[in-house]
Tab-separated table of C-alpha atoms and ligand atoms in Angstrom:
chain	number	residue	atom	x	y	z
N	9	MET	CA	-54.506	-77.866	-128.666
N	10	GLY	CA	-53.982	-77.885	-124.618
N	11	ILE	CA	-54.874	-75.495	-122.099
N	12	GLU	CA	-53.004	-76.114	-119.050
N	13	ASN	CA	-52.177	-74.664	-115.704
N	14	LEU	CA	-48.933	-72.814	-115.323
N	15	ARG	CA	-46.688	-74.235	-112.867
N	16	ALA	CA	-49.255	-77.124	-112.706
N	17	ARG	CA	-49.937	-76.224	-109.007
N	18	GLU	CA	-50.915	-79.650	-107.786
N	19	LEU	CA	-52.621	-78.419	-104.617
N	20	ASN	CA	-54.754	-75.617	-104.308
N	21	GLU	CA	-56.166	-73.456	-101.161
N	22	ALA	CA	-59.851	-72.831	-101.191
N	23	CYS	CA	-60.108	-69.103	-100.564
N	24	GLY	CA	-59.188	-66.057	-98.396
N	25	VAL	CA	-61.711	-64.135	-95.950
N	26	CYS	CA	-61.416	-60.884	-94.307
N	27	GLY	CA	-63.909	-58.309	-92.869
N	28	GLY	CA	-64.043	-55.992	-89.944
N	29	PHE	CA	-66.078	-53.482	-88.117
N	30	ALA	CA	-65.206	-49.877	-87.340
N	31	GLU	CA	-66.738	-46.450	-86.953
N	32	ASP	CA	-65.140	-43.533	-89.147
N	33	GLN	CA	-62.794	-45.738	-91.287
N	34	PRO	CA	-62.661	-46.342	-95.101
N	35	LEU	CA	-63.421	-49.932	-94.450
N	36	ALA	CA	-64.388	-51.146	-98.067
N	37	PHE	CA	-61.102	-49.328	-99.200
N	38	LEU	CA	-58.897	-51.373	-96.261
N	39	THR	CA	-60.930	-54.671	-97.128
N	40	CYS	CA	-59.740	-54.416	-100.859
N	41	PHE	CA	-56.121	-53.927	-99.603
N	42	SER	CA	-56.228	-57.083	-97.356
N	43	LEU	CA	-57.708	-58.805	-100.237
N	44	TYR	CA	-54.618	-58.003	-102.406
N	45	ALA	CA	-52.565	-59.723	-99.678
N	46	LEU	CA	-54.885	-62.689	-99.537
N	47	GLN	CA	-54.987	-63.144	-103.218
N	48	HIS	CA	-52.418	-66.191	-103.206
N	49	ARG	CA	-55.354	-68.037	-101.704
N	50	GLY	CA	-57.558	-67.685	-104.542
N	51	GLN	CA	-57.492	-65.964	-108.110
N	52	GLU	CA	-60.761	-67.006	-109.663
N	53	SER	CA	-63.192	-64.344	-108.222
N	54	ALA	CA	-62.996	-61.609	-105.516
N	55	GLY	CA	-65.762	-59.410	-104.103
N	56	ILE	CA	-66.531	-56.925	-101.052
N	57	ALA	CA	-69.633	-56.477	-98.981
N	58	ALA	CA	-69.878	-53.434	-97.209
N	59	GLY	CA	-72.763	-51.631	-95.079
N	60	PRO	CA	-75.057	-50.399	-94.209
N	61	GLY	CA	-75.051	-47.890	-97.206
N	62	GLU	CA	-77.727	-45.623	-98.242
N	63	GLY	CA	-81.192	-46.759	-97.580
N	64	ARG	CA	-79.711	-48.905	-94.914
N	65	LYS	CA	-78.966	-51.731	-97.595
N	66	MET	CA	-75.429	-53.267	-97.873
N	67	TRP	CA	-73.263	-52.509	-100.988
N	68	LEU	CA	-71.788	-55.429	-103.032
N	69	LYS	CA	-69.638	-55.813	-105.790
N	70	ARG	CA	-68.032	-59.180	-106.918
N	71	GLY	CA	-66.886	-60.984	-110.117
N	72	MET	CA	-64.402	-63.252	-111.854
N	73	GLY	CA	-60.844	-62.471	-111.824
N	74	LEU	CA	-58.167	-61.182	-109.718
N	75	VAL	CA	-58.773	-58.453	-106.905
N	76	SER	CA	-57.050	-56.009	-109.478
N	77	ASP	CA	-59.705	-57.057	-112.215
N	78	VAL	CA	-62.808	-56.471	-110.019
N	79	PHE	CA	-61.580	-53.481	-108.289
N	80	PRO	CA	-59.441	-51.643	-110.806
N	81	ASP	CA	-60.023	-48.281	-109.295
N	82	SER	CA	-59.492	-49.243	-105.453
N	83	ALA	CA	-59.250	-45.482	-104.452
N	84	ASP	CA	-63.095	-45.330	-105.374
N	85	LEU	CA	-63.800	-47.537	-102.591
N	86	LYS	CA	-62.425	-44.813	-100.035
N	87	GLY	CA	-66.049	-43.014	-100.999
N	88	ILE	CA	-68.202	-45.662	-99.621
N	89	VAL	CA	-69.668	-44.920	-96.344
N	90	CYS	CA	-70.080	-47.965	-94.292
N	91	ARG	CA	-69.109	-48.985	-90.951
N	92	LEU	CA	-68.571	-52.830	-91.575
N	93	ALA	CA	-67.130	-54.556	-94.513
N	94	LEU	CA	-66.520	-58.377	-95.902
N	95	GLY	CA	-64.092	-59.242	-98.570
N	96	HIS	CA	-63.463	-62.731	-100.163
N	97	VAL	CA	-61.249	-64.006	-102.794
N	98	ARG	CA	-62.097	-67.666	-104.594
N	99	TYR	CA	-60.226	-70.673	-105.428
N	100	SER	CA	-62.888	-73.282	-106.419
N	101	TYR	CA	-63.055	-76.866	-107.410
N	102	GLY	CA	-65.556	-79.329	-108.380
N	103	GLU	CA	-68.516	-79.040	-110.517
N	104	GLY	CA	-69.963	-75.714	-111.235
N	105	GLY	CA	-67.304	-74.453	-108.807
N	106	ARG	CA	-66.040	-71.912	-111.739
N	107	SER	CA	-69.524	-70.383	-112.188
N	108	PRO	CA	-69.928	-66.668	-111.900
N	109	GLU	CA	-73.074	-67.111	-109.226
N	110	ASN	CA	-70.629	-68.810	-106.955
N	111	THR	CA	-68.624	-65.497	-106.339
N	112	GLN	CA	-68.719	-64.208	-102.929
N	113	PRO	CA	-69.875	-62.515	-100.791
N	114	LEU	CA	-73.393	-63.630	-100.761
N	115	LYS	CA	-75.867	-61.087	-100.059
N	116	LEU	CA	-79.280	-62.389	-99.267
N	117	ARG	CA	-82.562	-61.038	-97.879
N	118	TYR	CA	-84.425	-62.499	-95.373
N	119	ARG	CA	-87.403	-61.743	-93.002
N	120	HIS	CA	-85.053	-59.883	-90.521
N	121	GLY	CA	-83.184	-57.952	-93.011
N	122	GLU	CA	-79.871	-58.555	-95.110
N	123	LEU	CA	-77.103	-61.190	-94.890
N	124	ALA	CA	-73.800	-61.270	-96.242
N	125	ILE	CA	-71.963	-64.419	-96.151
N	126	ILE	CA	-68.327	-65.587	-96.955
N	127	HIS	CA	-66.440	-68.401	-96.541
N	128	ASN	CA	-63.113	-70.569	-96.702
N	129	GLY	CA	-63.355	-74.253	-96.515
N	130	TYR	CA	-65.513	-77.248	-97.145
N	131	LEU	CA	-68.542	-78.798	-95.507
N	132	LEU	CA	-68.338	-82.783	-95.555
N	133	ASN	CA	-72.414	-83.078	-94.829
N	134	ALA	CA	-73.225	-80.185	-97.380
N	135	GLY	CA	-75.224	-82.607	-99.462
N	136	GLU	CA	-77.052	-84.117	-96.454
N	137	LEU	CA	-78.097	-80.548	-95.211
N	138	ARG	CA	-79.104	-79.272	-98.799
N	139	GLU	CA	-81.271	-82.169	-99.441
N	140	GLU	CA	-82.852	-81.860	-96.180
N	141	LEU	CA	-83.577	-78.160	-97.016
N	142	GLU	CA	-84.590	-78.723	-100.427
N	143	CYS	CA	-87.382	-81.269	-99.312
N	144	GLN	CA	-88.584	-78.434	-97.085
N	145	GLY	CA	-88.950	-76.145	-100.426
N	146	ALA	CA	-85.453	-74.330	-100.310
N	147	ILE	CA	-84.218	-73.205	-103.681
N	148	PHE	CA	-80.669	-72.677	-104.027
N	149	GLN	CA	-79.180	-70.273	-106.750
N	150	THR	CA	-75.465	-70.992	-105.915
N	151	ASP	CA	-73.127	-74.345	-105.202
N	152	THR	CA	-71.747	-72.531	-102.287
N	153	ASP	CA	-71.821	-73.538	-98.423
N	154	SER	CA	-72.209	-69.745	-97.768
N	155	GLU	CA	-75.675	-70.087	-99.317
N	156	LEU	CA	-76.469	-73.560	-97.429
N	157	LEU	CA	-75.856	-71.351	-94.158
N	158	ALA	CA	-77.745	-68.576	-94.973
N	159	HIS	CA	-80.843	-70.860	-95.580
N	160	MET	CA	-80.370	-72.364	-92.187
N	161	ILE	CA	-80.061	-68.996	-90.375
N	162	ALA	CA	-83.271	-67.948	-92.109
N	163	ARG	CA	-84.976	-70.987	-90.936
N	164	GLN	CA	-83.906	-71.034	-87.453
N	165	GLY	CA	-85.982	-67.776	-87.100
N	166	SER	CA	-84.062	-65.935	-84.444
N	167	ALA	CA	-83.614	-62.167	-85.296
N	168	LYS	CA	-80.568	-62.089	-83.383
N	169	LEU	CA	-77.858	-63.475	-85.478
N	170	GLU	CA	-75.586	-64.668	-83.024
N	171	GLU	CA	-78.675	-66.815	-81.523
N	172	ALA	CA	-79.187	-68.043	-84.861
N	173	LEU	CA	-75.768	-69.049	-85.531
N	174	ALA	CA	-75.251	-70.641	-82.403
N	175	GLU	CA	-77.997	-72.838	-82.781
N	176	VAL	CA	-77.477	-73.891	-86.556
N	177	VAL	CA	-73.468	-74.051	-86.955
N	178	PRO	CA	-73.008	-77.050	-84.547
N	179	ARG	CA	-74.811	-78.893	-87.287
N	180	LEU	CA	-72.189	-78.304	-89.798
N	181	LYS	CA	-69.444	-80.890	-90.210
N	182	GLY	CA	-66.419	-79.770	-91.909
N	183	ALA	CA	-63.416	-77.617	-92.242
N	184	TYR	CA	-64.287	-73.771	-92.345
N	185	ALA	CA	-63.964	-70.242	-91.557
N	186	PHE	CA	-67.145	-68.133	-91.955
N	187	ILE	CA	-67.621	-64.403	-91.592
N	188	VAL	CA	-71.161	-63.445	-91.594
N	189	SER	CA	-73.019	-60.043	-91.279
N	190	ASP	CA	-76.455	-58.511	-90.885
N	191	GLY	CA	-75.444	-55.096	-91.485
N	192	HIS	CA	-75.274	-54.495	-87.786
N	193	LYS	CA	-72.192	-56.730	-86.746
N	194	VAL	CA	-69.707	-58.980	-88.346
N	195	ILE	CA	-69.140	-62.578	-87.149
N	196	GLY	CA	-66.524	-64.787	-87.548
N	197	LEU	CA	-66.641	-68.533	-87.097
N	198	ARG	CA	-64.100	-71.507	-86.823
N	199	ASP	CA	-64.860	-74.948	-87.207
N	200	GLY	CA	-64.354	-77.315	-83.894
N	201	PHE	CA	-60.732	-78.557	-85.149
N	202	GLY	CA	-59.675	-75.248	-86.671
N	203	PHE	CA	-58.467	-76.540	-89.912
N	204	ARG	CA	-58.594	-73.296	-91.516
N	205	PRO	CA	-56.980	-70.249	-90.194
N	206	LEU	CA	-58.807	-66.942	-89.020
N	207	SER	CA	-57.098	-64.146	-86.823
N	208	VAL	CA	-58.316	-60.891	-85.419
N	209	ALA	CA	-56.580	-57.541	-85.302
N	210	SER	CA	-57.416	-54.111	-84.112
N	211	LEU	CA	-57.429	-51.146	-86.388
N	212	GLU	CA	-55.569	-48.112	-85.999
N	213	GLY	CA	-58.080	-45.279	-84.899
N	214	GLY	CA	-60.542	-47.821	-83.685
N	215	GLY	CA	-62.443	-51.034	-84.751
N	216	TYR	CA	-61.570	-54.796	-85.317
N	217	PHE	CA	-60.652	-56.593	-88.430
N	218	MET	CA	-60.574	-60.362	-89.205
N	219	ALA	CA	-58.525	-62.335	-91.596
N	220	SER	CA	-57.591	-65.648	-93.091
N	221	GLU	CA	-53.922	-64.791	-92.783
N	222	THR	CA	-51.925	-61.946	-90.536
N	223	CYS	CA	-50.135	-60.843	-93.823
N	224	ALA	CA	-53.600	-59.152	-94.325
N	225	PHE	CA	-53.401	-57.074	-91.435
N	226	ASP	CA	-49.808	-55.582	-92.025
N	227	THR	CA	-51.162	-54.447	-95.254
N	228	ILE	CA	-53.688	-52.078	-93.614
N	229	GLY	CA	-51.606	-51.292	-90.574
N	230	ALA	CA	-53.670	-53.218	-88.165
N	231	GLU	CA	-52.243	-54.948	-85.011
N	232	PHE	CA	-52.715	-58.592	-84.539
N	233	ILE	CA	-54.629	-59.488	-81.418
N	234	ARG	CA	-54.808	-63.440	-81.562
N	235	ASP	CA	-56.177	-66.554	-83.662
N	236	LEU	CA	-59.732	-67.341	-83.119
N	237	GLU	CA	-60.037	-70.557	-81.337
N	238	PRO	CA	-61.394	-73.742	-82.885
N	239	GLY	CA	-65.327	-73.486	-82.193
N	240	GLU	CA	-65.205	-69.855	-81.443
N	241	MET	CA	-67.763	-67.397	-82.895
N	242	LEU	CA	-66.222	-63.779	-82.405
N	243	VAL	CA	-68.587	-60.702	-82.798
N	244	LEU	CA	-67.495	-57.610	-83.861
N	245	ASP	CA	-69.736	-54.447	-83.425
N	246	GLU	CA	-70.006	-51.068	-81.441
N	247	ARG	CA	-69.423	-52.344	-78.381
N	248	GLY	CA	-66.130	-53.982	-79.629
N	249	LEU	CA	-65.204	-57.797	-79.361
N	250	HIS	CA	-67.357	-60.569	-78.052
N	251	SER	CA	-66.375	-64.064	-78.001
N	252	ARG	CA	-68.478	-67.542	-77.288
N	253	ARG	CA	-67.660	-70.796	-77.988
N	254	ILE	CA	-70.594	-72.320	-79.786
N	255	ILE	CA	-68.799	-75.504	-80.948
N	256	ASP	CA	-67.415	-78.354	-78.403
N	257	SER	CA	-63.614	-78.700	-79.583
N	258	PRO	CA	-61.778	-81.747	-78.941
N	259	CYS	CA	-58.457	-80.169	-80.128
N	260	SER	CA	-56.846	-78.116	-82.718
N	261	LYS	CA	-56.114	-79.348	-86.047
N	262	LEU	CA	-54.825	-76.439	-87.980
N	263	CYS	CA	-53.696	-77.715	-91.558
N	264	VAL	CA	-50.044	-78.466	-91.513
N	265	PHE	CA	-49.874	-77.686	-95.590
N	266	GLU	CA	-50.395	-73.848	-94.350
N	267	TYR	CA	-46.858	-74.098	-93.139
N	268	ILE	CA	-45.702	-76.142	-95.910
N	269	TYR	CA	-47.122	-74.348	-98.849
N	270	PHE	CA	-50.365	-72.258	-98.674
N	271	ALA	CA	-49.718	-69.257	-96.458
N	272	ARG	CA	-47.731	-66.323	-97.330
N	273	PRO	CA	-44.131	-66.258	-95.829
N	274	ASP	CA	-44.744	-63.101	-94.051
N	275	SER	CA	-47.993	-64.676	-92.442
N	276	ASN	CA	-47.873	-65.759	-88.692
N	277	LEU	CA	-50.097	-68.977	-87.686
N	278	GLN	CA	-50.349	-69.877	-84.128
N	279	GLY	CA	-47.558	-67.461	-83.296
N	280	ARG	CA	-45.009	-69.230	-86.063
N	281	ASN	CA	-43.802	-67.417	-88.753
N	282	VAL	CA	-44.192	-69.311	-92.080
N	283	HIS	CA	-40.740	-68.332	-93.608
N	284	LEU	CA	-39.114	-69.201	-90.758
N	285	VAL	CA	-40.772	-72.513	-90.347
N	286	ARG	CA	-40.142	-73.300	-94.108
N	287	ARG	CA	-36.323	-72.284	-93.578
N	288	GLU	CA	-36.266	-74.949	-90.604
N	289	LEU	CA	-37.880	-77.553	-92.651
N	290	GLY	CA	-34.979	-77.106	-95.164
N	291	ARG	CA	-32.508	-77.271	-92.606
N	292	GLN	CA	-34.133	-80.506	-91.075
N	293	LEU	CA	-34.273	-81.843	-94.599
N	294	ALA	CA	-30.532	-81.426	-95.107
N	295	ARG	CA	-29.705	-83.128	-91.895
N	296	GLU	CA	-31.897	-86.111	-92.796
N	297	HIS	CA	-31.044	-86.462	-96.317
N	298	PRO	CA	-27.746	-85.095	-97.035
N	299	VAL	CA	-26.185	-85.385	-100.630
N	300	GLU	CA	-23.043	-84.783	-102.207
N	301	ALA	CA	-23.928	-81.717	-104.621
N	302	ASP	CA	-22.410	-78.208	-105.850
N	303	ILE	CA	-25.404	-76.056	-105.556
N	304	VAL	CA	-28.857	-75.976	-103.923
N	305	SER	CA	-32.076	-74.474	-105.716
N	306	GLY	CA	-35.663	-73.886	-104.658
N	307	VAL	CA	-38.600	-74.111	-106.911
N	308	PRO	CA	-40.089	-70.807	-106.926
N	309	ASP	CA	-41.861	-69.398	-104.859
N	310	SER	CA	-42.920	-71.555	-101.982
N	311	SER	CA	-39.859	-73.624	-101.694
N	312	ILE	CA	-37.139	-70.700	-101.822
N	313	ALA	CA	-37.115	-70.415	-97.881
N	314	ALA	CA	-36.751	-74.369	-97.536
N	315	ALA	CA	-34.091	-74.530	-100.033
N	316	SER	CA	-31.858	-71.763	-98.438
N	317	GLY	CA	-32.279	-73.419	-95.099
N	318	PHE	CA	-30.974	-76.767	-96.958
N	319	ALA	CA	-28.178	-74.809	-98.360
N	320	GLU	CA	-27.133	-73.022	-94.760
N	321	GLU	CA	-27.217	-76.216	-93.285
N	322	ALA	CA	-25.553	-78.398	-95.910
N	323	GLY	CA	-22.889	-75.369	-96.270
N	324	LEU	CA	-23.571	-75.337	-99.966
N	325	PRO	CA	-24.273	-72.401	-101.949
N	326	TYR	CA	-27.831	-71.296	-102.510
N	327	GLU	CA	-28.028	-70.453	-106.240
N	328	MET	CA	-31.309	-69.436	-108.491
N	329	GLY	CA	-31.296	-71.848	-110.400
N	330	LEU	CA	-35.125	-71.460	-111.797
N	331	VAL	CA	-36.794	-68.291	-112.610
N	332	LYS	CA	-40.560	-67.724	-112.405
N	333	ASN	CA	-42.234	-65.513	-114.767
N	334	ARG	CA	-44.678	-63.616	-112.895
N	335	TYR	CA	-46.622	-61.948	-115.840
N	336	ILE	CA	-48.290	-65.031	-117.482
N	337	GLY	CA	-52.082	-65.258	-117.019
N	338	ARG	CA	-53.356	-68.120	-115.130
N	339	THR	CA	-53.794	-70.405	-118.316
N	340	PHE	CA	-51.753	-70.527	-121.535
N	341	ILE	CA	-51.307	-72.536	-124.659
N	342	LYS	CA	-47.998	-73.759	-125.592
N	343	PRO	CA	-46.985	-72.454	-128.853
N	344	THR	CA	-45.911	-75.827	-130.644
N	345	GLN	CA	-46.690	-79.532	-130.504
N	346	LYS	CA	-42.840	-80.100	-130.004
N	347	MET	CA	-42.858	-77.548	-126.677
N	348	ARG	CA	-45.742	-79.441	-125.522
N	349	GLU	CA	-44.512	-82.795	-125.679
N	350	GLU	CA	-41.096	-81.736	-124.324
N	351	GLY	CA	-42.752	-80.331	-121.382
N	352	VAL	CA	-41.158	-76.982	-122.072
N	353	ASP	CA	-42.365	-74.581	-119.088
N	354	ILE	CA	-42.746	-70.942	-120.004
N	355	LYS	CA	-43.479	-69.763	-116.539
N	356	LEU	CA	-40.292	-71.640	-114.948
N	357	ASN	CA	-37.200	-71.266	-116.867
N	358	PRO	CA	-33.490	-72.500	-115.858
N	359	VAL	CA	-30.514	-70.537	-115.414
N	360	ARG	CA	-28.313	-72.471	-117.666
N	361	LYS	CA	-25.215	-70.468	-116.497
N	362	ILE	CA	-25.754	-71.631	-112.970
N	363	VAL	CA	-26.973	-75.283	-113.383
N	364	GLU	CA	-24.692	-76.428	-116.440
N	365	GLY	CA	-22.335	-79.108	-115.387
N	366	LYS	CA	-23.290	-78.959	-111.703
N	367	ARG	CA	-24.719	-81.387	-109.355
N	368	VAL	CA	-27.986	-79.567	-108.542
N	369	VAL	CA	-30.061	-80.223	-105.097
N	370	LEU	CA	-33.527	-79.268	-106.282
N	371	VAL	CA	-35.641	-78.393	-103.182
N	372	ASP	CA	-39.617	-78.469	-103.683
N	373	ASP	CA	-42.051	-78.127	-100.698
N	374	SER	CA	-44.340	-81.140	-101.792
N	375	ILE	CA	-45.101	-83.740	-104.604
N	376	VAL	CA	-48.419	-84.612	-105.140
N	377	ARG	CA	-48.832	-86.398	-108.770
N	378	GLY	CA	-45.634	-85.765	-109.610
N	379	THR	CA	-46.049	-84.462	-112.870
N	380	THR	CA	-44.194	-81.194	-111.882
N	381	SER	CA	-41.310	-82.722	-110.475
N	382	VAL	CA	-41.065	-84.792	-114.111
N	383	LYS	CA	-41.154	-81.639	-115.632
N	384	LEU	CA	-38.648	-79.879	-113.692
N	385	ILE	CA	-36.449	-82.618	-113.703
N	386	LYS	CA	-36.485	-82.398	-117.451
N	387	ILE	CA	-35.774	-78.634	-117.327
N	388	MET	CA	-32.810	-78.826	-115.153
N	389	ARG	CA	-31.347	-81.869	-117.343
N	390	ARG	CA	-31.927	-79.789	-120.589
N	391	ALA	CA	-30.172	-76.689	-119.044
N	392	GLY	CA	-27.010	-79.083	-118.611
N	393	ALA	CA	-27.334	-80.250	-114.938
N	394	ARG	CA	-25.213	-83.010	-114.517
N	395	GLU	CA	-27.066	-84.600	-111.454
N	396	VAL	CA	-30.428	-83.632	-110.041
N	397	HIS	CA	-31.202	-84.731	-106.419
N	398	LEU	CA	-34.841	-84.001	-105.592
N	399	ARG	CA	-35.308	-82.956	-101.781
N	400	ILE	CA	-38.826	-82.621	-100.445
N	401	SER	CA	-39.542	-80.364	-97.377
N	402	SER	CA	-42.624	-82.586	-96.121
N	403	PRO	CA	-43.295	-86.256	-96.212
N	404	PRO	CA	-45.062	-88.128	-98.906
N	405	VAL	CA	-48.422	-87.155	-99.531
N	406	LYS	CA	-50.392	-90.551	-99.507
N	407	GLY	CA	-54.008	-89.626	-99.389
N	408	SER	CA	-56.661	-87.271	-100.473
N	409	CYS	CA	-57.926	-84.137	-98.232
N	410	TYR	CA	-61.722	-84.264	-96.962
N	411	TYR	CA	-61.248	-80.989	-95.445
N	412	GLY	CA	-61.223	-78.502	-98.473
N	413	ILE	CA	-58.029	-78.818	-100.185
N	414	ASP	CA	-57.780	-79.801	-103.467
N	415	ILE	CA	-55.812	-82.899	-103.503
N	416	PRO	CA	-56.536	-85.589	-106.061
N	417	ASP	CA	-57.975	-88.976	-105.393
N	418	ALA	CA	-55.194	-91.266	-103.554
N	419	HIS	CA	-54.767	-93.509	-106.623
N	420	GLU	CA	-53.181	-90.379	-108.597
N	421	LEU	CA	-50.777	-89.562	-105.908
N	422	ILE	CA	-47.215	-90.605	-106.713
N	423	ALA	CA	-46.575	-91.975	-103.197
N	424	TYR	CA	-49.675	-94.030	-103.216
N	425	ASN	CA	-48.875	-97.534	-102.863
N	426	ARG	CA	-45.229	-96.879	-104.160
N	427	ARG	CA	-42.153	-96.987	-101.875
N	428	VAL	CA	-39.931	-93.803	-101.805
N	429	GLU	CA	-37.124	-95.913	-103.250
N	430	GLU	CA	-39.130	-96.092	-106.566
N	431	ILE	CA	-39.981	-92.588	-107.265
N	432	PRO	CA	-36.782	-91.593	-108.611
N	433	SER	CA	-37.362	-93.866	-111.515
N	434	VAL	CA	-40.614	-92.101	-112.081
N	435	THR	CA	-39.498	-88.613	-111.766
N	436	GLY	CA	-36.110	-88.959	-113.456
N	437	ALA	CA	-34.246	-87.721	-110.484
N	438	ASP	CA	-30.909	-89.183	-109.371
N	439	SER	CA	-31.888	-89.493	-105.942
N	440	ILE	CA	-35.048	-88.212	-103.855
N	441	GLY	CA	-35.480	-87.518	-99.900
N	442	TYR	CA	-38.702	-86.460	-98.275
N	443	LEU	CA	-38.763	-85.082	-94.585
N	444	SER	CA	-40.154	-87.227	-92.325
N	445	MET	CA	-43.148	-86.412	-90.357
N	446	GLU	CA	-41.212	-86.182	-87.085
N	447	ARG	CA	-38.820	-83.853	-88.382
N	448	THR	CA	-41.653	-81.967	-90.049
N	449	VAL	CA	-43.369	-81.438	-86.748
N	450	GLU	CA	-40.358	-80.600	-85.152
N	451	ALA	CA	-39.957	-77.744	-87.438
N	452	VAL	CA	-43.061	-76.252	-87.325
N	453	GLY	CA	-42.850	-76.226	-83.750
N	454	LEU	CA	-46.393	-77.277	-82.510
N	455	PRO	CA	-47.286	-80.459	-80.676
N	456	ALA	CA	-47.993	-83.013	-83.228
N	457	GLU	CA	-51.454	-83.304	-81.993
N	458	LYS	CA	-52.677	-79.832	-82.790
N	459	LEU	CA	-51.815	-80.224	-86.604
N	460	CYS	CA	-53.938	-81.908	-89.303
N	461	ARG	CA	-51.498	-84.183	-90.892
N	462	ALA	CA	-54.066	-86.670	-92.333
N	463	CYS	CA	-53.117	-86.976	-96.164
N	464	PHE	CA	-49.566	-87.807	-94.957
N	465	THR	CA	-50.629	-90.104	-92.155
N	466	GLY	CA	-53.926	-91.533	-93.254
N	467	ASP	CA	-54.827	-90.638	-89.834
N	468	TYR	CA	-58.233	-88.595	-90.447
N	469	PRO	CA	-59.694	-86.689	-87.603
N	470	VAL	CA	-63.318	-87.765	-86.997
N	471	LEU	CA	-65.942	-85.015	-87.408
D	20	SF4	FE1	-54.226	-80.119	-94.543
D	20	SF4	FE2	-53.756	-82.820	-95.558
D	20	SF4	FE3	-55.306	-82.251	-93.211
D	20	SF4	FE4	-56.333	-81.684	-95.822
D	20	SF4	S1	-55.780	-83.664	-95.067
D	20	SF4	S2	-56.473	-80.424	-93.973
D	20	SF4	S3	-54.392	-80.892	-96.593
D	20	SF4	S4	-53.087	-81.649	-93.799
């Protein structure tokens, strides 16, 4: 009996982080609300560290599951007396990734006091650094890069956290956004290319708050100030905000998939609203790959904006051809063998009255392995669609990601070593059209050199 992902999400993000510093604010409570806004970035575990509490120790609660599982009574958090807090939602992959000990924040004691650490991303040289530390006698209790950084801070020796970080962080090679606290201040860090997003906002009533996405600020009434720069260390404490560049930054390389798929539509990245970018991706797609059809439908949720842009540009009606059931857990077991074989999906259901007898343009944001596309085409045909034309609002994914996004190895990708014209015969679509890289960049509205596009182009930034 198979246990499978629901809409077998083919791409996955690796965590959401947030944290802030403020006097006289219910910071743990606000952090919990921000985590709700960041839940789409990871659903495996959630946690909050806040402090300093009684006895000057930091308070910590973390666990497996959704934010609502770990903090069922979020109002209780109002009572936690603190002036700083850090929050984390986790998506993990790889061996040991799903172990409860890897939930974050990590809270550790070292000779200068306590440390709480969270991160989003992936360190390419983690193995090397870990081995070096183990040879020096370090004992690791988790598989996380947060613990690795904690060991490096502890060994650096400085009692001043900023100084220790400025010394050790340049040794990290990878794509990351860290938030670290010693119970006196909260420090945000972005890697030298700025692959992973991190922004800062001011809190109503005083204080500052950082988060992976700006949608978290809206949830708590915080006012966006700016995105952290690549290579920047931003310190939040009782004196306000202090910034320092601690890593040389050759250029910015924000992951373009944040716009295409990961980020929430109500977030802004580098000043560009994600929903508007997705709609523009759809418009460009309609110009580049027009098709004779009756209706346009999007794959819920991340492709709806692109589908509406496609419909607008093509002058076709946008229809809800697929409905997503939001109330199914993260995994399910299909009830019968026949349903499993036929690829029946209980999370996505077609609206038969809409698609029956129609020529449907089905817009999806990306294709990775292609297994989801095969299933979607089957679903539409079973519901009576006369033709199904697949339109993808990004270019073919041809390579894996080395910067923390869970993309399978290249040989598992449908576009690997395959011409675009060959893909309809694999997916069962009547035709396919991918948005070109030029138009993708145009829709995002940032210079191409400021975006990481490596899994599409094969041009991987050298760290
Ligand atoms: Fe994003 Fe692809 Fe670059 Fe990875 S390789 S950071 S998924 S654009």
